[in-house]
Short mmCIF file of C-alpha atoms and ligand atoms in Angstrom, two decimals:
data_model
loop_
_atom_site.label_atom_id
_atom_site.label_comp_id
_atom_site.label_asym_id
_atom_site.label_seq_id
_atom_site.Cartn_x
_atom_site.Cartn_y
_atom_site.Cartn_z
CA MET A 1 59.65 -1.97 -101.99
CA VAL A 2 59.01 -5.62 -101.16
CA THR A 3 60.19 -6.39 -97.64
CA GLU A 4 62.17 -9.53 -96.91
CA ARG A 5 59.25 -10.96 -95.01
CA LYS A 6 56.84 -10.32 -97.90
CA MET A 7 59.28 -11.93 -100.31
CA GLU A 8 59.53 -14.97 -98.06
CA GLU A 9 55.74 -15.21 -97.99
CA LYS A 10 55.58 -14.94 -101.79
CA ILE A 11 58.14 -17.71 -102.22
CA GLN A 12 56.28 -19.95 -99.80
CA ALA A 13 53.01 -19.28 -101.68
CA LEU A 14 54.69 -20.22 -104.96
CA LEU A 15 55.93 -23.45 -103.43
CA GLU A 16 52.60 -24.32 -101.84
CA HIS A 17 52.04 -27.28 -104.17
CA VAL A 18 55.46 -28.81 -103.41
CA GLU A 19 54.75 -31.36 -100.72
CA ASP A 20 58.21 -32.80 -100.15
CA GLN A 21 59.86 -30.74 -97.38
CA GLU A 22 63.40 -31.30 -98.70
CA GLN A 23 62.41 -30.24 -102.20
CA ARG A 24 60.72 -27.14 -100.78
CA GLU A 25 63.88 -26.16 -98.93
CA HIS A 26 65.92 -26.80 -102.09
CA TYR A 27 63.68 -24.57 -104.24
CA THR A 28 63.68 -21.90 -101.55
CA ARG A 29 67.50 -21.84 -101.61
CA LEU A 30 67.47 -21.67 -105.41
CA ILE A 31 64.99 -18.81 -105.59
CA THR A 32 66.80 -16.92 -102.84
CA THR A 33 70.14 -17.28 -104.68
CA LEU A 34 68.55 -16.09 -107.91
CA LEU A 35 67.01 -13.08 -106.22
CA GLU A 36 70.15 -12.21 -104.31
CA LYS A 37 72.79 -12.84 -106.99
CA GLY A 38 70.90 -12.95 -110.28
CA TYR A 39 72.64 -16.20 -111.26
CA PHE A 40 73.88 -19.47 -109.76
CA PRO A 41 77.65 -19.43 -109.11
CA GLY A 42 79.08 -22.84 -109.96
CA LEU A 43 75.55 -24.00 -110.88
CA ALA A 44 75.24 -25.00 -107.22
CA GLU A 45 71.92 -26.73 -106.55
CA VAL A 46 70.63 -26.11 -110.09
CA PRO A 47 68.79 -29.20 -111.35
CA VAL A 48 69.98 -29.78 -114.92
CA VAL A 49 68.79 -33.30 -115.54
CA LYS A 50 66.58 -36.12 -114.31
CA SER A 51 68.75 -39.20 -113.79
CA ALA A 52 68.26 -42.66 -112.31
CA VAL A 53 71.94 -43.66 -112.26
CA SER A 54 73.02 -42.62 -108.76
CA HIS A 55 71.84 -40.59 -105.79
CA ILE A 56 73.54 -38.71 -102.94
CA ASP A 57 71.95 -37.82 -99.64
CA GLY A 58 74.50 -35.22 -98.62
CA MET A 59 73.09 -34.56 -95.16
CA HIS A 60 73.30 -38.20 -94.12
CA GLY A 61 76.39 -39.19 -96.12
CA LYS A 62 74.68 -41.77 -98.31
CA LEU A 63 75.48 -42.70 -101.91
CA THR A 64 73.54 -45.23 -103.98
CA TYR A 65 73.98 -46.60 -107.50
CA ARG A 66 70.61 -47.55 -109.00
CA GLY A 67 69.28 -47.70 -105.43
CA TYR A 68 72.03 -49.90 -103.92
CA PRO A 69 74.22 -48.37 -101.16
CA VAL A 70 77.77 -48.02 -102.44
CA GLU A 71 79.17 -49.75 -99.34
CA GLU A 72 77.12 -52.87 -100.07
CA LEU A 73 78.24 -52.89 -103.68
CA ALA A 74 81.88 -52.53 -102.60
CA GLU A 75 81.51 -55.29 -100.04
CA PHE A 76 79.61 -57.86 -102.07
CA CYS A 77 79.99 -57.15 -105.79
CA SER A 78 82.61 -57.26 -108.51
CA PHE A 79 83.58 -54.39 -110.83
CA GLU A 80 81.82 -56.21 -113.67
CA GLU A 81 78.57 -56.54 -111.69
CA VAL A 82 78.53 -52.86 -110.81
CA THR A 83 79.41 -51.88 -114.40
CA TYR A 84 76.45 -53.94 -115.58
CA LEU A 85 74.24 -52.37 -112.93
CA LEU A 86 75.19 -48.84 -113.99
CA LEU A 87 74.87 -49.48 -117.72
CA HIS A 88 71.67 -51.56 -117.63
CA GLY A 89 69.91 -50.45 -114.45
CA ASP A 90 69.93 -53.85 -112.71
CA LEU A 91 72.43 -56.40 -111.47
CA PRO A 92 73.27 -59.11 -114.02
CA LEU A 93 72.23 -62.75 -114.11
CA LYS A 94 75.15 -65.19 -114.20
CA ASP A 95 75.23 -65.49 -118.02
CA GLU A 96 75.05 -61.73 -118.43
CA LEU A 97 77.88 -61.29 -115.95
CA ASP A 98 80.06 -63.91 -117.66
CA GLU A 99 79.46 -62.25 -121.00
CA LEU A 100 80.44 -58.80 -119.71
CA ARG A 101 83.55 -60.16 -117.96
CA MET A 102 84.60 -61.83 -121.20
CA LYS A 103 83.94 -58.73 -123.31
CA LEU A 104 85.93 -56.49 -120.97
CA LEU A 105 88.92 -58.82 -121.18
CA GLU A 106 88.63 -59.54 -124.91
CA GLN A 107 88.33 -55.91 -125.93
CA LYS A 108 91.13 -54.52 -123.81
CA ASP A 109 93.71 -54.23 -126.62
CA LEU A 110 94.31 -50.96 -128.45
CA PRO A 111 94.46 -50.64 -132.23
CA LEU A 112 98.16 -51.02 -133.13
CA ASP A 113 98.59 -47.43 -134.37
CA VAL A 114 97.17 -46.03 -131.13
CA ALA A 115 99.28 -48.40 -128.98
CA GLU A 116 102.43 -47.36 -130.82
CA LEU A 117 101.66 -43.68 -130.47
CA VAL A 118 100.83 -43.97 -126.75
CA ALA A 119 104.09 -45.85 -126.16
CA LYS A 120 105.96 -42.96 -127.79
CA PHE A 121 104.17 -40.13 -125.97
CA SER A 122 106.55 -37.91 -124.06
CA PRO A 123 106.87 -39.07 -120.44
CA LYS A 124 106.56 -35.38 -119.55
CA LEU A 125 102.88 -35.47 -120.55
CA HIS A 126 100.64 -35.66 -117.51
CA PRO A 127 98.96 -39.11 -117.49
CA MET A 128 95.48 -37.53 -117.49
CA ASN A 129 96.28 -35.48 -120.62
CA MET A 130 97.79 -38.60 -122.13
CA LEU A 131 94.59 -40.53 -121.33
CA SER A 132 92.24 -37.98 -122.84
CA SER A 133 94.40 -37.75 -126.00
CA ALA A 134 94.55 -41.54 -126.36
CA VAL A 135 90.77 -41.82 -125.97
CA LEU A 136 90.28 -39.31 -128.78
CA MET A 137 92.67 -41.26 -131.01
CA LEU A 138 90.53 -44.39 -130.62
CA GLU A 139 87.91 -42.73 -132.80
CA GLY A 140 90.16 -43.33 -135.81
CA ALA A 141 89.53 -47.08 -135.61
CA ASP A 142 85.78 -46.69 -135.08
CA LYS A 143 84.42 -44.61 -137.90
CA GLY A 144 80.78 -45.48 -137.13
CA SER A 145 81.00 -43.75 -133.76
CA ALA A 146 79.48 -40.50 -135.06
CA MET A 147 76.20 -42.39 -135.60
CA ILE A 148 74.76 -42.28 -132.12
CA LYS A 149 71.12 -43.17 -132.71
CA ASN A 150 71.45 -46.89 -132.02
CA ASN A 151 71.67 -47.46 -128.28
CA LYS A 152 72.63 -51.13 -128.67
CA GLU A 153 75.70 -50.05 -130.62
CA ASN A 154 76.31 -47.23 -128.12
CA LEU A 155 76.31 -49.79 -125.30
CA GLU A 156 78.82 -52.04 -127.08
CA ARG A 157 81.03 -49.01 -127.76
CA ALA A 158 80.87 -48.06 -124.10
CA ILE A 159 81.99 -51.54 -122.96
CA CYS A 160 84.76 -51.53 -125.54
CA LEU A 161 86.02 -48.18 -124.27
CA ILE A 162 85.84 -49.09 -120.57
CA ALA A 163 87.95 -52.18 -121.39
CA LYS A 164 90.71 -50.07 -122.93
CA PHE A 165 91.41 -47.56 -120.14
CA PRO A 166 93.86 -49.79 -118.22
CA THR A 167 95.67 -50.71 -121.45
CA ILE A 168 96.19 -47.06 -122.34
CA VAL A 169 97.78 -46.44 -118.94
CA GLY A 170 99.83 -49.68 -119.04
CA THR A 171 101.14 -48.87 -122.52
CA PHE A 172 102.16 -45.36 -121.49
CA LEU A 173 103.84 -46.59 -118.30
CA SER A 174 105.71 -49.47 -119.92
CA LYS A 175 106.40 -47.68 -123.25
CA ASP A 176 105.70 -51.08 -124.79
CA PRO A 177 102.75 -51.40 -127.21
CA SER A 178 102.54 -55.13 -126.51
CA PHE A 179 103.23 -55.14 -122.75
CA ASN A 180 100.25 -57.41 -121.98
CA LYS A 181 100.63 -59.90 -124.81
CA GLY A 182 100.52 -63.60 -123.93
CA LYS A 183 99.18 -62.97 -120.42
CA LYS A 184 95.87 -64.23 -119.06
CA PHE A 185 93.68 -62.36 -116.58
CA SER A 186 90.60 -63.47 -114.72
CA SER A 187 88.92 -60.10 -114.15
CA PHE A 188 89.00 -56.44 -115.13
CA SER A 189 90.37 -55.47 -111.71
CA GLU A 190 93.25 -57.92 -111.88
CA TYR A 191 94.14 -56.64 -115.33
CA ALA A 192 93.79 -52.98 -114.36
CA LEU A 193 96.08 -53.46 -111.36
CA PHE A 194 98.56 -55.35 -113.54
CA CYS A 195 98.70 -52.33 -115.86
CA LEU A 196 99.60 -50.04 -112.96
CA SER A 197 101.56 -52.25 -110.63
CA PRO A 198 102.31 -55.78 -111.96
CA GLU A 199 103.81 -57.05 -108.66
CA GLN A 200 100.75 -56.11 -106.64
CA SER A 201 98.38 -57.74 -109.13
CA ARG A 202 99.75 -61.12 -108.07
CA LEU A 203 98.23 -60.69 -104.59
CA PRO A 204 94.53 -61.67 -104.61
CA GLU A 205 93.69 -59.59 -101.52
CA ARG A 206 95.22 -56.49 -103.14
CA VAL A 207 93.24 -57.12 -106.31
CA ARG A 208 90.06 -57.30 -104.25
CA GLN A 209 90.88 -54.09 -102.36
CA PHE A 210 91.68 -52.42 -105.68
CA GLU A 211 88.35 -53.64 -107.06
CA GLN A 212 86.57 -52.15 -104.04
CA SER A 213 88.36 -48.86 -104.60
CA LEU A 214 87.16 -48.85 -108.23
CA ILE A 215 83.57 -49.57 -107.20
CA LEU A 216 83.61 -46.62 -104.79
CA HIS A 217 84.50 -44.27 -107.66
CA MET A 218 82.17 -45.47 -110.41
CA ASP A 219 79.47 -42.83 -110.28
CA HIS A 220 78.60 -39.74 -108.30
CA THR A 221 75.56 -37.90 -109.70
CA MET A 222 76.09 -34.57 -111.51
CA ASN A 223 79.74 -33.98 -110.63
CA ASN A 224 81.90 -31.78 -112.84
CA SER A 225 83.16 -34.53 -115.17
CA THR A 226 79.76 -36.19 -115.59
CA PHE A 227 78.26 -32.80 -116.28
CA SER A 228 81.02 -32.24 -118.87
CA ALA A 229 80.27 -35.61 -120.48
CA ARG A 230 76.57 -34.76 -120.62
CA ALA A 231 77.21 -31.23 -121.90
CA VAL A 232 79.35 -32.53 -124.77
CA GLY A 233 76.97 -35.46 -125.33
CA SER A 234 74.06 -33.05 -125.61
CA SER A 235 75.58 -31.63 -128.81
CA GLU A 236 75.42 -35.19 -130.20
CA ALA A 237 79.19 -35.46 -130.35
CA GLY A 238 80.42 -39.07 -130.25
CA ILE A 239 81.54 -41.12 -127.26
CA TYR A 240 85.29 -40.44 -127.69
CA SER A 241 84.76 -36.66 -127.63
CA LEU A 242 82.57 -36.66 -124.55
CA ILE A 243 84.68 -39.12 -122.56
CA SER A 244 87.85 -37.25 -123.45
CA SER A 245 86.26 -34.03 -122.14
CA ALA A 246 85.16 -35.77 -118.97
CA ILE A 247 88.75 -36.94 -118.37
CA ASN A 248 90.00 -33.37 -118.74
CA SER A 249 87.46 -32.19 -116.20
CA LEU A 250 88.36 -34.97 -113.79
CA SER A 251 92.03 -33.99 -113.92
CA GLY A 252 91.40 -30.69 -112.10
CA PRO A 253 92.58 -30.34 -108.49
CA LEU A 254 89.11 -29.37 -107.30
CA HIS A 255 87.78 -32.63 -108.76
CA GLY A 256 89.57 -36.01 -109.19
CA GLY A 257 93.01 -34.43 -109.39
CA ALA A 258 92.78 -33.84 -105.63
CA ASN A 259 94.01 -37.38 -104.82
CA GLU A 260 97.41 -36.66 -106.40
CA ARG A 261 97.64 -33.34 -104.54
CA VAL A 262 96.72 -34.90 -101.19
CA VAL A 263 99.69 -37.26 -101.22
CA LYS A 264 102.00 -34.49 -102.45
CA THR A 265 100.72 -32.31 -99.59
CA LEU A 266 101.34 -35.10 -97.07
CA GLU A 267 104.86 -35.52 -98.44
CA LYS A 268 105.44 -31.78 -98.14
CA ILE A 269 104.14 -31.69 -94.57
CA GLY A 270 106.66 -34.41 -93.83
CA GLY A 271 105.24 -35.83 -90.58
CA PRO A 272 102.43 -35.59 -88.02
CA GLU A 273 104.42 -33.16 -85.91
CA ASN A 274 104.26 -30.52 -88.68
CA VAL A 275 100.53 -30.73 -89.34
CA VAL A 276 99.36 -27.88 -87.09
CA ALA A 277 101.84 -25.35 -88.48
CA GLU A 278 101.18 -26.34 -92.12
CA VAL A 279 97.38 -26.24 -91.81
CA ASP A 280 97.45 -22.92 -89.96
CA ASP A 281 99.71 -21.51 -92.65
CA SER A 282 97.44 -22.75 -95.48
CA LEU A 283 94.30 -21.38 -93.87
CA GLU A 284 95.97 -18.07 -93.13
CA HIS A 285 96.81 -17.79 -96.83
CA HIS A 286 93.28 -18.87 -97.85
CA GLN A 287 94.60 -22.01 -99.47
CA LYS A 288 92.29 -24.97 -99.60
CA ILE A 289 93.39 -28.22 -98.02
CA MET A 290 93.25 -30.89 -100.68
CA GLY A 291 90.95 -33.84 -100.02
CA ILE A 292 88.74 -31.82 -97.68
CA GLY A 293 85.22 -30.55 -98.38
CA HIS A 294 82.51 -31.38 -100.84
CA ARG A 295 79.77 -29.53 -102.67
CA ILE A 296 77.07 -32.03 -101.67
CA TYR A 297 78.27 -33.89 -98.56
CA LYS A 298 77.75 -31.96 -95.37
CA THR A 299 78.99 -34.92 -93.35
CA TYR A 300 81.61 -37.65 -93.87
CA ASP A 301 81.82 -38.85 -97.49
CA PRO A 302 80.72 -42.54 -97.39
CA ARG A 303 83.42 -43.49 -99.90
CA ALA A 304 86.09 -41.89 -97.71
CA LYS A 305 84.65 -43.77 -94.74
CA PHE A 306 84.88 -47.09 -96.59
CA PHE A 307 88.53 -46.44 -97.45
CA LYS A 308 89.29 -45.40 -93.90
CA ASP A 309 87.45 -48.21 -92.11
CA HIS A 310 87.63 -51.16 -94.53
CA ILE A 311 90.51 -50.80 -96.97
CA LEU A 312 93.33 -48.93 -95.27
CA PRO A 313 93.32 -50.91 -91.97
CA ASN A 314 94.24 -54.03 -94.00
CA ILE A 315 97.27 -52.27 -95.41
CA PHE A 316 98.51 -49.96 -92.69
CA VAL A 317 99.12 -52.74 -90.17
CA ASP A 318 101.72 -52.36 -87.40
CA GLU A 319 104.46 -54.27 -89.25
CA LEU A 320 104.43 -51.62 -91.97
CA LYS A 321 106.00 -49.16 -89.51
CA ASP A 322 109.31 -51.04 -89.83
CA GLU A 323 108.91 -52.44 -93.33
CA GLU A 324 107.98 -49.16 -95.04
CA PRO A 325 108.61 -46.28 -92.64
CA ASP A 326 108.14 -43.57 -95.30
CA LEU A 327 104.73 -44.90 -96.27
CA TRP A 328 103.76 -45.26 -92.62
CA ARG A 329 104.76 -41.67 -92.00
CA LEU A 330 102.45 -40.50 -94.78
CA TYR A 331 99.62 -42.40 -93.16
CA ALA A 332 100.38 -41.03 -89.69
CA THR A 333 100.47 -37.53 -91.18
CA ALA A 334 97.07 -38.06 -92.81
CA VAL A 335 95.56 -39.31 -89.54
CA GLN A 336 96.84 -36.21 -87.74
CA LEU A 337 95.73 -33.94 -90.58
CA GLU A 338 92.20 -35.35 -90.44
CA LYS A 339 92.08 -34.71 -86.67
CA TYR A 340 93.31 -31.15 -86.90
CA VAL A 341 91.11 -30.27 -89.86
CA ALA A 342 88.06 -31.54 -87.93
CA GLU A 343 89.02 -29.21 -85.10
CA LYS A 344 89.54 -26.21 -87.39
CA LEU A 345 86.92 -26.77 -90.12
CA GLY A 346 84.36 -29.15 -88.62
CA LYS A 347 82.08 -26.25 -87.80
CA LYS A 348 81.95 -25.40 -91.54
CA LYS A 349 80.85 -29.01 -92.15
CA LEU A 350 84.06 -29.77 -94.04
CA TYR A 351 85.21 -33.38 -93.82
CA PRO A 352 87.62 -35.61 -95.73
CA ASN A 353 86.34 -36.64 -99.15
CA VAL A 354 87.21 -39.80 -101.09
CA ASP A 355 90.41 -38.27 -102.44
CA PHE A 356 91.80 -37.72 -98.96
CA TRP A 357 92.22 -41.46 -98.33
CA SER A 358 92.37 -43.02 -101.80
CA GLY A 359 95.81 -41.58 -102.57
CA LEU A 360 97.35 -43.39 -99.60
CA PHE A 361 95.97 -46.66 -100.91
CA TYR A 362 97.34 -46.05 -104.40
CA ARG A 363 100.71 -45.10 -102.89
CA ALA A 364 100.70 -48.39 -101.00
CA LEU A 365 100.16 -50.11 -104.36
CA ALA A 366 103.42 -48.47 -105.52
CA VAL A 367 101.62 -46.22 -108.01
CA GLU A 368 103.19 -42.80 -108.69
CA PRO A 369 100.98 -39.84 -107.63
CA GLU A 370 100.65 -38.50 -111.21
CA PHE A 371 98.83 -41.74 -112.12
CA PHE A 372 96.32 -41.69 -109.23
CA THR A 373 93.60 -39.88 -111.15
CA THR A 374 93.87 -42.32 -114.05
CA ILE A 375 92.64 -45.00 -111.60
CA PHE A 376 89.68 -42.77 -110.74
CA ALA A 377 89.02 -42.44 -114.49
CA MET A 378 89.19 -46.24 -115.05
CA ALA A 379 86.25 -46.53 -112.67
CA ARG A 380 84.30 -43.36 -113.45
CA VAL A 381 84.22 -44.08 -117.20
CA ALA A 382 81.49 -46.63 -116.41
CA GLY A 383 79.39 -43.88 -114.81
CA TRP A 384 80.04 -41.45 -117.66
CA CYS A 385 78.90 -44.08 -120.15
CA ALA A 386 75.79 -44.89 -118.08
CA HIS A 387 74.87 -41.19 -118.10
CA TRP A 388 75.48 -40.95 -121.83
CA LEU A 389 73.25 -43.96 -122.54
CA GLU A 390 70.56 -42.47 -120.32
CA GLN A 391 70.93 -39.13 -122.07
CA ARG A 392 70.54 -40.76 -125.48
CA GLU A 393 67.12 -42.00 -124.40
CA GLY A 394 66.09 -38.65 -122.90
CA ASP A 395 64.76 -35.37 -124.22
CA GLY A 396 67.76 -34.71 -126.49
CA LYS A 397 67.97 -31.01 -125.70
CA ILE A 398 71.37 -29.39 -126.21
CA TYR A 399 72.86 -27.84 -123.04
CA ARG A 400 72.77 -24.12 -123.53
CA PRO A 401 72.46 -22.17 -120.27
CA PHE A 402 72.15 -18.41 -119.98
CA GLN A 403 74.73 -15.79 -119.10
CA LEU A 404 74.25 -12.41 -117.48
CA TYR A 405 76.11 -10.03 -119.77
CA ALA A 406 78.56 -7.89 -117.83
CA GLY A 407 80.52 -6.28 -120.69
CA PHE A 408 80.41 -3.06 -122.71
CA ASP A 409 77.22 -1.59 -124.07
CA ILE A 410 77.35 -1.26 -127.89
CA ARG A 411 80.30 0.93 -128.93
CA HIS A 412 81.67 1.81 -132.34
CA ILE A 413 84.97 1.92 -134.16
CA VAL A 414 86.15 5.51 -134.47
CA ARG A 415 88.82 6.22 -137.11
N1 COA I 1 90.05 -26.29 -97.21
C1 COA I 1 89.74 -25.16 -96.53
N2 COA I 1 88.57 -24.51 -96.64
C2 COA I 1 87.67 -25.02 -97.50
C3 COA I 1 87.93 -26.19 -98.23
C4 COA I 1 89.17 -26.83 -98.06
N3 COA I 1 89.47 -27.94 -98.75
N4 COA I 1 86.86 -26.48 -99.00
C5 COA I 1 85.96 -25.51 -98.76
N5 COA I 1 86.45 -24.63 -97.86
C6 COA I 1 85.77 -23.45 -97.31
C7 COA I 1 85.86 -22.28 -98.29
O1 COA I 1 87.00 -21.51 -98.06
C8 COA I 1 84.57 -21.55 -97.99
O2 COA I 1 84.74 -20.86 -96.78
P1 COA I 1 84.01 -19.42 -96.54
O3 COA I 1 82.54 -19.71 -96.66
O4 COA I 1 84.46 -19.03 -95.19
O5 COA I 1 84.50 -18.55 -97.65
C9 COA I 1 83.57 -22.67 -97.71
O6 COA I 1 84.37 -23.75 -97.21
C10 COA I 1 82.80 -23.13 -98.94
O7 COA I 1 83.76 -23.47 -99.94
P2 COA I 1 83.48 -23.47 -101.49
O8 COA I 1 84.77 -23.53 -102.22
O9 COA I 1 82.56 -22.34 -101.84
O10 COA I 1 82.66 -24.83 -101.65
P3 COA I 1 82.32 -25.55 -102.99
O11 COA I 1 81.12 -26.34 -102.74
O12 COA I 1 82.27 -24.58 -104.13
O13 COA I 1 83.59 -26.48 -103.27
C11 COA I 1 85.10 -28.26 -103.22
C12 COA I 1 83.66 -27.82 -103.00
C13 COA I 1 85.21 -29.77 -103.18
C14 COA I 1 85.54 -27.80 -104.63
C15 COA I 1 85.99 -27.61 -102.14
O14 COA I 1 85.63 -28.10 -100.89
C16 COA I 1 87.47 -27.86 -102.40
O15 COA I 1 88.08 -27.12 -103.19
N6 COA I 1 88.10 -28.90 -101.77
C17 COA I 1 89.47 -29.22 -101.97
C18 COA I 1 89.66 -29.96 -103.28
C19 COA I 1 89.15 -31.38 -103.21
O16 COA I 1 89.41 -32.11 -102.26
N7 COA I 1 88.42 -31.77 -104.25
C20 COA I 1 87.87 -33.12 -104.37
C21 COA I 1 86.38 -33.12 -104.22
S1 COA I 1 85.75 -34.76 -104.17
#
């Protein structure tokens, strides 16, 4: 029998040629998991693709898009610039930027049949299910979309689709297929905020904060929805199918759907004074606290940090205590929750993720919690499309992993 020590030596011998220390540690963890479990639960740490779109350094809490730190992009760039960066690999020149801004605004309208159907969708439908259905329906007006060999056409399709996300949500919310007609907008972010919260879109500083919040969400390596987009894309299905699948993945509470649950949890807790009892109760019942933890970050999520340090302090100013006491109470509850969770779960390296703080911002924009994840999707669709375009230029292999069979041996019908 091979002793643990011998096994360790064998693994190290196998990895002798791997010079990068981090990569060595990564492979060691992978091999150890394989030997111990025989498979990789949740595909944790399994490299499935080579991608140049974004990168996370989970130990140091760093996220970059095409090499640029996400905080710098949020501070200095527009949504259009970052969209261009993700789709093309580099920041745009002025003409390229103007062209993209114009395209995003010109292509925002839905085909009339889709707009009319979305306006008539039952209000009981969750907005994320509504969004994924509406995206699928767009295929009807774009019959060439099954031909995916031409990346120039794929790129134009991607821009066209990104432009339509806010309109889908605005049409569903207003129940009016022509809710945006006759109105002029200067940027994607202004328009997107108008679709969700028309009053707030009149305030330039809110539009800018909203734009920053979009930028923070635009890509995030091989997360569940991007993986879904790539998995569907690998079968050579068209853009509407893969983006619709990605939306469905994003809706889950362990992924983007957490932002909706965070605010609902804060409402349920009811105030900072109840935090300790509620958290203790959840942990006792092995319930996860929404907005806490991350597969990759083992320190504070940089996107959560940007919300906490740069966006929320501009909104949760002292005057809000009197002007909007309910909203202030949610904020105070979140601050207390963060503190107590750090005390209880800090040793497990569990910290607030982006969804912990983003929901408070969306609530301050007067958006209903069920719509929070649609905002996430409006941003992340740019990342999904960037991954799809990259995939189209890659090895073209269909995703088809392996299962360990755990069912019956062959058995026969006996009559
Ligand atoms: N609250 C309490 N405990 C948590 C936790 C949370 N939110 N997230 C993870 N943990 C604990 C688990 O119970 C587990 O503890 P154990 O080792 O003692 O059993 C450990 O941390 C590892 O958790 P696990 O679920 O295996 O980690 P993961 O990498 O598979 O999952 C998430 C990552 C994000 C899915 C997970 O942290 C989570 O469900 N968070 C809440 C949902 C959320 O905010 N999602 C948005 C992500 S951006």
